[in-house]
């Protein structure tokens, strides 16, 4: 980023993702989700004071007794937005949370998708994110389909909007063509750079928007109110202390 | 997998779940998951998961008593797993005279779902028990590294499982850390 704020990747992504949190809606993330947790808390401060926030595994932001309660909540249609972190994302909106490398002889076998293959159908709005924008993460075809971009005929799906946010750009999943397209490019990067670092055709037609600039207010709010709240409420306190800079 | 245990705990042959259609989970496990027509609405199809009823479930808890009642960590799915399984072995940090149904340190599982209780303080090692002891990161890393090949994993199993005569010997082998010793009874 060239915005002069000297943002960490986590800060940058959290700010961009915070803009997806809508007032009066229920937004959620899983466990081990510092970036989306930060995004939701910032979103609430900036633009969505009445947002319902669910951060699984947290003390103050998880109203569920077990994981099952959360999953059933989603299946009943009571979530509006869910954040998904993926290892690989492909042109067809599939994501991989299972393996690094070959699916039969993986270099690393990951814990799996813990319900995201269901949430990817059950939640109307999905925001995926990745801390790197590279050809190894944005691939033609994921090595393992943990979540499917396209549904077989007749299978009910609530999901109607899928976005991907990376350190370089925002991608939108075209719901008609079922193809991932370049939505906007962040400040400091060019369309060419995004194309060069993406392993599939981004469906570029005409001029591509620039992502609205990160504002001083967003950065300041993140580094003051949100950071101290996360530490005080023990919501990823160590990550907040280390990965969100001092104001 | 969760859905399979869920069906197993309910005593029904399968149960329906949203999502998963189009994933490799279904593609790889055609005997466990299928897409079927909703019998109540021919316009809709749904994924169903076959019930799983494990022969044996083994999990670790906080307390157990002489009747087989146990107290397990909160927020887990142990009760569901116990209900789905034919035999249930629970290792516990502590044997007490009577596990209190109201004990707020954990969740109560009644003995009707339990086959055996085994006293094993530090029994979660190398993972931890929140509030009692943390995961042993060095040993976890050793485990993860060993899991890379069959050969190294066999070696790990021999060293820490097959060639160890008792739980006490295991604890001596891994070297009790001071904070663990405080918990061990």
Coordinates of C-alpha atoms in Angstrom, one line a residue:
Chain A
X1 CA 0.0 0.0 0.0
X2 CA 1.2 3.5 -0.7
X3 CA -1.4 5.2 1.5
X4 CA 1.3 6.3 3.9
X5 CA -0.4 4.6 6.9
X6 CA 2.2 1.8 6.9
X7 CA -0.5 -0.8 7.2
X8 CA 0.1 -4.4 8.1
X9 CA -1.5 -6.9 5.7
X10 CA -3.9 -7.7 8.5
X11 CA -4.9 -4.1 9.0
X12 CA -5.4 -3.5 5.3
X13 CA -7.6 -6.6 4.9
X14 CA -9.6 -5.9 8.0
X15 CA -10.3 -2.3 6.9
X16 CA -11.4 -3.4 3.4
X17 CA -13.5 -6.3 4.8
X18 CA -15.1 -4.0 7.5
X19 CA -16.9 -2.2 4.6
X20 CA -18.9 -5.4 3.9
X21 CA -20.5 -5.4 7.4
X22 CA -24.0 -4.0 7.1
X23 CA -26.1 -2.4 9.9
X24 CA -28.9 -4.5 11.4
X25 CA -27.5 -7.7 9.8
X26 CA -25.8 -10.7 11.4
X27 CA -22.2 -11.2 10.4
X28 CA -20.1 -14.1 11.5
X29 CA -16.7 -15.8 11.3
X30 CA -15.3 -19.0 12.6
X31 CA -12.6 -19.7 15.2
X32 CA -9.0 -18.8 14.4
X33 CA -10.3 -15.7 12.5
X34 CA -8.5 -12.7 13.7
X35 CA -8.8 -10.7 10.5
X36 CA -12.6 -11.1 10.0
X37 CA -13.2 -10.6 13.8
X38 CA -11.3 -7.3 13.5
X39 CA -13.2 -6.4 10.4
X40 CA -16.6 -6.9 12.0
X41 CA -15.6 -4.9 15.1
X42 CA -14.3 -2.1 12.9
X43 CA -17.4 -2.2 10.7
X44 CA -19.6 -1.8 13.7
X45 CA -17.6 1.3 14.8
X46 CA -17.5 2.9 11.3
X47 CA -20.8 2.2 9.7
X48 CA -22.9 -0.5 11.4
X49 CA -23.6 0.3 15.0
X50 CA -26.5 -2.2 15.2
X51 CA -24.6 -5.0 13.5
X52 CA -24.9 -8.4 15.2
X53 CA -21.4 -9.9 15.4
X54 CA -20.6 -13.6 15.9
X55 CA -17.0 -14.6 16.5
X56 CA -16.9 -18.3 17.2
X57 CA -14.8 -19.3 20.2
X58 CA -14.8 -15.8 21.7
X59 CA -16.0 -15.0 25.2
X60 CA -18.2 -12.0 24.3
X61 CA -19.2 -12.6 20.7
X62 CA -20.3 -16.2 20.6
X63 CA -23.8 -16.9 21.7
X64 CA -23.6 -20.6 20.9
X65 CA -23.1 -23.5 23.2
X66 CA -21.5 -25.8 20.6
X67 CA -20.5 -25.6 17.0
X68 CA -23.7 -27.4 16.1
X69 CA -25.8 -24.6 17.4
X70 CA -23.9 -22.2 15.1
X71 CA -24.2 -24.5 12.1
X72 CA -27.9 -25.0 12.6
X73 CA -28.4 -21.2 13.1
X74 CA -26.8 -20.8 9.6
X75 CA -28.9 -23.6 8.1
X76 CA -32.1 -21.9 9.4
X77 CA -31.1 -18.8 7.4
X78 CA -30.3 -16.6 10.4
X79 CA -26.9 -15.4 9.2
X80 CA -26.5 -12.6 6.6
X81 CA -22.7 -12.6 6.1
X82 CA -19.9 -15.1 6.7
X83 CA -16.2 -14.7 6.1
X84 CA -14.2 -17.6 4.7
X85 CA -10.4 -17.8 4.5
X86 CA -9.2 -20.2 1.8
X87 CA -5.9 -21.6 0.7
X88 CA -6.8 -21.7 -2.9
X89 CA -9.7 -20.1 -4.8
X90 CA -10.5 -20.7 -8.5
X91 CA -12.3 -19.1 -11.3
X92 CA -15.4 -21.0 -10.7
X93 CA -15.8 -19.9 -7.1
X94 CA -14.5 -23.1 -5.6
X95 CA -12.3 -22.9 -2.6
X96 CA -9.9 -25.4 -1.0
X97 CA -9.4 -25.7 2.7
X98 CA -8.2 -29.4 2.7
X99 CA -4.8 -29.8 1.1
X100 CA -1.7 -28.0 0.1
X101 CA -0.3 -29.7 -3.0
X102 CA -1.6 -32.7 -4.8
X103 CA -4.9 -34.0 -3.4
X104 CA -3.7 -37.6 -3.2
X105 CA -0.1 -36.9 -2.0
X106 CA -0.5 -33.6 -0.3
X107 CA 2.4 -31.6 1.1
X108 CA 0.2 -30.5 4.0
X109 CA -3.1 -32.0 5.0
X110 CA -5.2 -29.3 6.6
X111 CA -7.9 -29.8 9.3
X112 CA -10.6 -29.5 6.7
X113 CA -13.6 -27.2 6.1
X114 CA -15.5 -27.5 9.4
X115 CA -18.9 -26.7 8.0
X116 CA -17.8 -24.0 5.4
X117 CA -19.0 -26.3 2.6
X118 CA -22.4 -26.0 4.2
X119 CA -22.1 -22.3 5.1
X120 CA -21.2 -21.5 1.5
X121 CA -24.8 -22.5 0.6
X122 CA -26.6 -21.4 3.7
X123 CA -25.4 -17.8 4.1
X124 CA -26.6 -15.1 1.6
X125 CA -23.4 -13.1 1.5
X126 CA -19.9 -14.6 1.5
X127 CA -16.7 -12.7 1.7
X128 CA -13.6 -14.8 1.1
X129 CA -10.1 -13.5 1.8
X130 CA -6.5 -14.4 1.4
X131 CA -3.4 -12.7 2.8
X132 CA -1.5 -13.1 -0.4
X133 CA -2.5 -12.5 -4.0
X134 CA -0.4 -15.0 -6.0
X135 CA -0.8 -17.6 -8.7
X136 CA -0.4 -20.3 -6.2
X137 CA -3.5 -19.1 -4.3
X138 CA -5.6 -18.0 -7.3
X139 CA -5.6 -21.0 -9.5
X140 CA -7.4 -22.4 -12.5
X141 CA -8.8 -25.3 -10.6
X142 CA -8.4 -25.9 -6.9
X143 CA -6.7 -29.1 -5.8
X144 CA -9.6 -30.0 -3.6
X145 CA -13.1 -28.6 -3.7
X146 CA -14.0 -27.9 0.0
X147 CA -16.7 -25.4 -1.0
X148 CA -18.4 -25.5 -4.4
X149 CA -19.1 -22.3 -6.4
X150 CA -21.7 -24.0 -8.5
X151 CA -24.7 -26.0 -7.2
X152 CA -26.1 -29.0 -8.9
X153 CA -29.7 -28.5 -10.2
X154 CA -32.4 -28.6 -7.6
X155 CA -30.1 -28.2 -4.6
X156 CA -31.3 -25.1 -2.6
X157 CA -28.8 -22.3 -2.1
X158 CA -29.2 -19.1 -0.2
X159 CA -25.9 -17.6 -1.2
X160 CA -26.4 -14.8 -3.7
X161 CA -23.2 -12.7 -3.4
X162 CA -19.6 -13.8 -3.2
X163 CA -16.6 -11.5 -3.0
X164 CA -12.9 -12.1 -2.6
X165 CA -10.7 -9.6 -0.9
X166 CA -6.9 -9.8 -1.2
X167 CA -4.1 -7.3 -0.5
X168 CA -4.2 -6.3 -4.2
X169 CA -7.8 -6.3 -5.3
X170 CA -11.4 -7.2 -4.9
X171 CA -12.9 -10.0 -7.0
X172 CA -16.7 -10.5 -7.5
X173 CA -18.2 -13.8 -8.4
X174 CA -20.6 -13.3 -11.3
X175 CA -23.8 -15.1 -10.2
X176 CA -25.0 -15.5 -13.7
X177 CA -21.9 -16.7 -15.5
X178 CA -20.5 -18.4 -12.4
X179 CA -17.1 -16.9 -13.1
X180 CA -14.9 -14.9 -10.8
X181 CA -14.3 -11.4 -12.1
X182 CA -12.0 -8.5 -11.2
X183 CA -14.1 -6.0 -9.3
X184 CA -11.7 -3.3 -8.2
X185 CA -7.9 -2.8 -7.7
X186 CA -6.5 -1.3 -4.5
X187 CA -4.5 1.8 -4.3
X188 CA -0.8 1.2 -5.2
X189 CA -1.5 -1.7 -7.6
X190 CA -2.3 -1.9 -11.3
X191 CA -4.7 -4.1 -13.2
X192 CA -1.7 -5.6 -14.9
X193 CA -0.2 -6.5 -11.6
X194 CA -3.4 -8.3 -10.5
X195 CA -3.6 -10.1 -13.8
X196 CA 0.0 -11.2 -13.5
X197 CA -0.5 -12.6 -10.1
X198 CA -3.8 -14.4 -10.8
X199 CA -3.8 -17.9 -12.2
X200 CA -7.0 -17.5 -14.2
X201 CA -8.7 -15.2 -16.6
X202 CA -10.3 -12.4 -14.7
X203 CA -13.0 -11.6 -17.3
X204 CA -11.9 -8.0 -17.6
X205 CA -14.2 -5.9 -19.8
X206 CA -13.4 -2.2 -20.1
X207 CA -12.2 0.1 -17.3
X208 CA -11.7 -1.4 -13.8
X209 CA -12.7 0.6 -10.7
X210 CA -10.3 1.6 -8.1
X211 CA -11.1 0.4 -4.6
X212 CA -12.1 3.4 -2.5
X213 CA -9.1 4.6 -0.6
X214 CA -8.5 3.6 3.0
X215 CA -9.2 6.7 5.1
X216 CA -7.5 8.1 8.1
X217 CA -10.6 7.7 10.1
X218 CA -10.7 3.9 9.4
X219 CA -7.0 3.5 10.3
X220 CA -7.4 5.6 13.4
X221 CA -10.5 3.9 14.6
X222 CA -8.9 0.5 14.0
X223 CA -5.7 1.4 15.9
X224 CA -7.5 3.0 18.9
X225 CA -11.1 2.0 19.7
X226 CA -11.0 -1.4 18.0
X227 CA -7.5 -2.4 19.1
X228 CA -8.1 -1.6 22.8
X229 CA -11.6 -3.2 22.7
X230 CA -10.1 -6.4 21.4
X231 CA -7.5 -6.5 24.1
X232 CA -9.9 -5.6 26.9
X233 CA -12.6 -8.1 25.7
X234 CA -10.0 -10.8 25.2
X235 CA -11.0 -11.1 21.5
X236 CA -7.7 -12.1 19.9
X237 CA -5.9 -9.9 22.3
X238 CA -2.4 -11.1 21.4
X239 CA -3.0 -10.7 17.6
X240 CA -4.6 -7.3 18.2
X241 CA -1.6 -6.1 20.3
X242 CA 1.0 -7.4 17.7
X243 CA -0.7 -7.0 14.3
X244 CA -2.5 -3.7 14.7
X245 CA -0.1 -0.9 15.0
X246 CA -0.1 1.9 17.5
X247 CA -2.0 5.0 16.5
Chain B
X1 CA -18.7 -36.2 9.4
X2 CA -20.5 -34.2 12.0
X3 CA -23.7 -34.9 10.3
X4 CA -23.0 -38.6 10.2
X5 CA -22.4 -38.7 14.0
X6 CA -25.5 -36.6 14.4
X7 CA -27.6 -39.1 12.5
X8 CA -25.9 -41.9 14.5
X9 CA -26.8 -40.2 17.8
X10 CA -30.4 -39.9 16.7
X11 CA -30.7 -43.6 15.8
X12 CA -31.9 -42.9 12.2
X13 CA -30.3 -44.2 9.0
X14 CA -29.3 -40.8 7.6
X15 CA -30.0 -37.2 8.0
X16 CA -30.2 -34.3 5.6
X17 CA -27.8 -31.3 5.5
X18 CA -27.6 -28.1 3.6
X19 CA -24.7 -27.4 1.3
X20 CA -21.8 -29.6 0.4
X21 CA -23.2 -30.4 -3.1
X22 CA -20.5 -30.1 -5.7
X23 CA -17.6 -30.6 -3.2
X24 CA -14.9 -33.3 -3.4
X25 CA -16.1 -34.4 0.1
X26 CA -19.1 -36.0 -1.7
X27 CA -17.1 -37.1 -4.7
X28 CA -14.6 -38.9 -2.5
X29 CA -17.1 -40.5 -0.2
X30 CA -20.0 -41.7 -2.3
X31 CA -20.8 -44.4 0.3
X32 CA -21.3 -41.8 3.0
X33 CA -23.0 -38.9 1.2
X34 CA -25.6 -38.8 -1.5
X35 CA -27.8 -36.2 -3.1
X36 CA -31.5 -37.3 -3.1
X37 CA -34.8 -35.9 -4.0
X38 CA -36.7 -34.3 -1.1
X39 CA -39.5 -36.8 -0.6
X40 CA -41.8 -33.9 0.4
X41 CA -40.9 -31.6 -2.5
X42 CA -39.9 -33.1 -5.8
X43 CA -38.5 -29.8 -7.0
X44 CA -35.8 -29.9 -4.4
X45 CA -32.7 -32.1 -3.9
X46 CA -30.6 -32.4 -0.8
X47 CA -27.4 -33.9 0.5
X48 CA -27.9 -36.7 3.0
X49 CA -25.3 -38.2 5.2
X50 CA -25.3 -41.8 6.3
X51 CA -25.4 -42.5 10.1
X52 CA -22.1 -43.3 11.7
X53 CA -22.1 -45.4 14.9
X54 CA -18.5 -46.0 16.0
X55 CA -17.8 -49.3 17.7
X56 CA -15.7 -47.4 20.3
X57 CA -15.4 -43.7 21.2
X58 CA -12.6 -42.5 23.4
X59 CA -12.4 -39.0 24.7
X60 CA -10.9 -37.1 27.6
X61 CA -12.8 -35.5 30.4
X62 CA -12.3 -33.5 33.6
X63 CA -13.9 -35.8 36.2
X64 CA -15.5 -39.2 36.5
X65 CA -17.2 -41.0 39.3
X66 CA -17.8 -44.6 40.4
X67 CA -21.1 -44.8 38.6
X68 CA -19.6 -43.7 35.3
X69 CA -20.9 -40.2 35.2
X70 CA -18.4 -37.8 33.7
X71 CA -17.8 -34.1 33.4
X72 CA -16.2 -33.0 30.1
X73 CA -14.9 -29.7 28.8
X74 CA -17.6 -27.2 27.8
X75 CA -18.5 -26.4 24.2
X76 CA -17.6 -29.8 22.7
X77 CA -19.7 -32.4 21.0
X78 CA -18.7 -35.3 23.3
X79 CA -22.3 -36.1 24.3
X80 CA -23.3 -36.5 20.7
X81 CA -20.3 -38.7 20.0
X82 CA -21.1 -40.8 23.1
X83 CA -24.7 -41.2 22.1
X84 CA -23.7 -42.4 18.6
X85 CA -21.1 -44.9 19.8
X86 CA -21.6 -48.5 20.9
X87 CA -18.9 -48.3 23.6
X88 CA -17.6 -45.2 25.2
X89 CA -14.3 -44.9 27.2
X90 CA -13.7 -41.7 29.0
X91 CA -10.3 -40.9 30.4
X92 CA -10.5 -38.3 33.2
X93 CA -8.2 -36.0 35.1
X94 CA -9.7 -36.9 38.4
X95 CA -11.9 -39.6 40.0
X96 CA -14.4 -38.2 42.4
X97 CA -17.0 -39.8 44.6
X98 CA -19.8 -38.3 42.7
X99 CA -19.8 -36.0 39.7
X100 CA -22.2 -33.1 40.3
X101 CA -24.8 -32.6 37.6
X102 CA -24.6 -28.9 38.4
X103 CA -20.8 -28.6 38.2
X104 CA -20.2 -25.5 36.2
X105 CA -16.6 -26.4 35.4
X106 CA -17.8 -28.5 32.5
X107 CA -20.7 -30.5 31.0
X108 CA -22.3 -33.5 32.6
X109 CA -22.6 -36.8 30.6
X110 CA -24.7 -39.3 32.5
X111 CA -23.3 -42.8 32.9
X112 CA -26.0 -44.4 30.7
X113 CA -23.8 -43.2 27.8
X114 CA -20.5 -44.3 29.3
X115 CA -19.0 -47.8 29.2
X116 CA -15.7 -47.2 31.2
X117 CA -14.0 -44.4 33.0
X118 CA -10.2 -44.4 33.3
X119 CA -8.2 -42.3 35.6
X120 CA -5.5 -40.5 33.6
X121 CA -4.4 -37.1 35.0
X122 CA -2.7 -35.2 32.2
X123 CA -4.4 -37.6 29.9
X124 CA -4.9 -35.0 27.2
X125 CA -1.2 -34.6 26.7
X126 CA 0.3 -33.5 24.3
X127 CA -2.9 -31.4 23.8
X128 CA -4.2 -29.4 26.8
X129 CA -7.2 -28.9 29.0
X130 CA -8.3 -25.3 29.2
X131 CA -8.0 -24.0 32.7
X132 CA -5.7 -26.9 33.8
X133 CA -2.8 -27.1 31.4
X134 CA -1.8 -25.8 28.0
X135 CA -0.9 -27.9 25.0
X136 CA 2.7 -29.0 24.9
X137 CA 3.8 -27.2 21.8
X138 CA 7.2 -28.9 21.4
X139 CA 5.6 -32.4 21.6
X140 CA 2.8 -31.3 19.2
X141 CA 5.4 -30.2 16.7
X142 CA 7.2 -33.5 17.1
X143 CA 3.9 -35.3 16.4
X144 CA 3.2 -33.1 13.3
X145 CA 6.7 -33.7 12.0
X146 CA 6.5 -37.4 12.6
X147 CA 3.2 -37.6 10.7
X148 CA 5.0 -36.7 7.5
X149 CA 5.8 -40.3 6.5
X150 CA 4.6 -43.7 7.5
X151 CA 8.1 -44.6 8.7
X152 CA 8.6 -41.6 11.0
X153 CA 5.0 -42.0 12.3
X154 CA 5.6 -45.7 13.1
X155 CA 8.7 -44.6 15.0
X156 CA 6.7 -42.0 16.9
X157 CA 4.0 -44.6 17.8
X158 CA 6.6 -47.1 19.0
X159 CA 8.3 -44.6 21.1
X160 CA 5.3 -43.0 22.7
X161 CA 2.6 -45.7 22.5
X162 CA 3.6 -49.3 21.9
X163 CA 6.8 -49.3 24.0
X164 CA 5.3 -47.5 26.9
X165 CA 4.1 -49.7 29.7
X166 CA 1.8 -47.3 31.5
X167 CA 0.5 -43.7 31.5
X168 CA 2.9 -42.9 34.3
X169 CA 5.8 -44.2 32.1
X170 CA 4.6 -42.0 29.3
X171 CA 4.5 -38.9 31.5
X172 CA 8.1 -39.7 32.6
X173 CA 9.2 -40.2 29.1
X174 CA 7.8 -36.9 27.9
X175 CA 9.2 -35.2 30.9
X176 CA 6.8 -33.5 33.2
X177 CA 7.1 -29.7 33.1
X178 CA 6.6 -27.9 36.4
X179 CA 3.2 -26.5 35.5
X180 CA 2.1 -30.0 34.6
X181 CA 3.4 -31.5 37.8
X182 CA 1.2 -29.1 39.8
X183 CA -1.8 -30.7 38.1
X184 CA -0.7 -34.3 38.2
X185 CA -2.1 -36.2 41.2

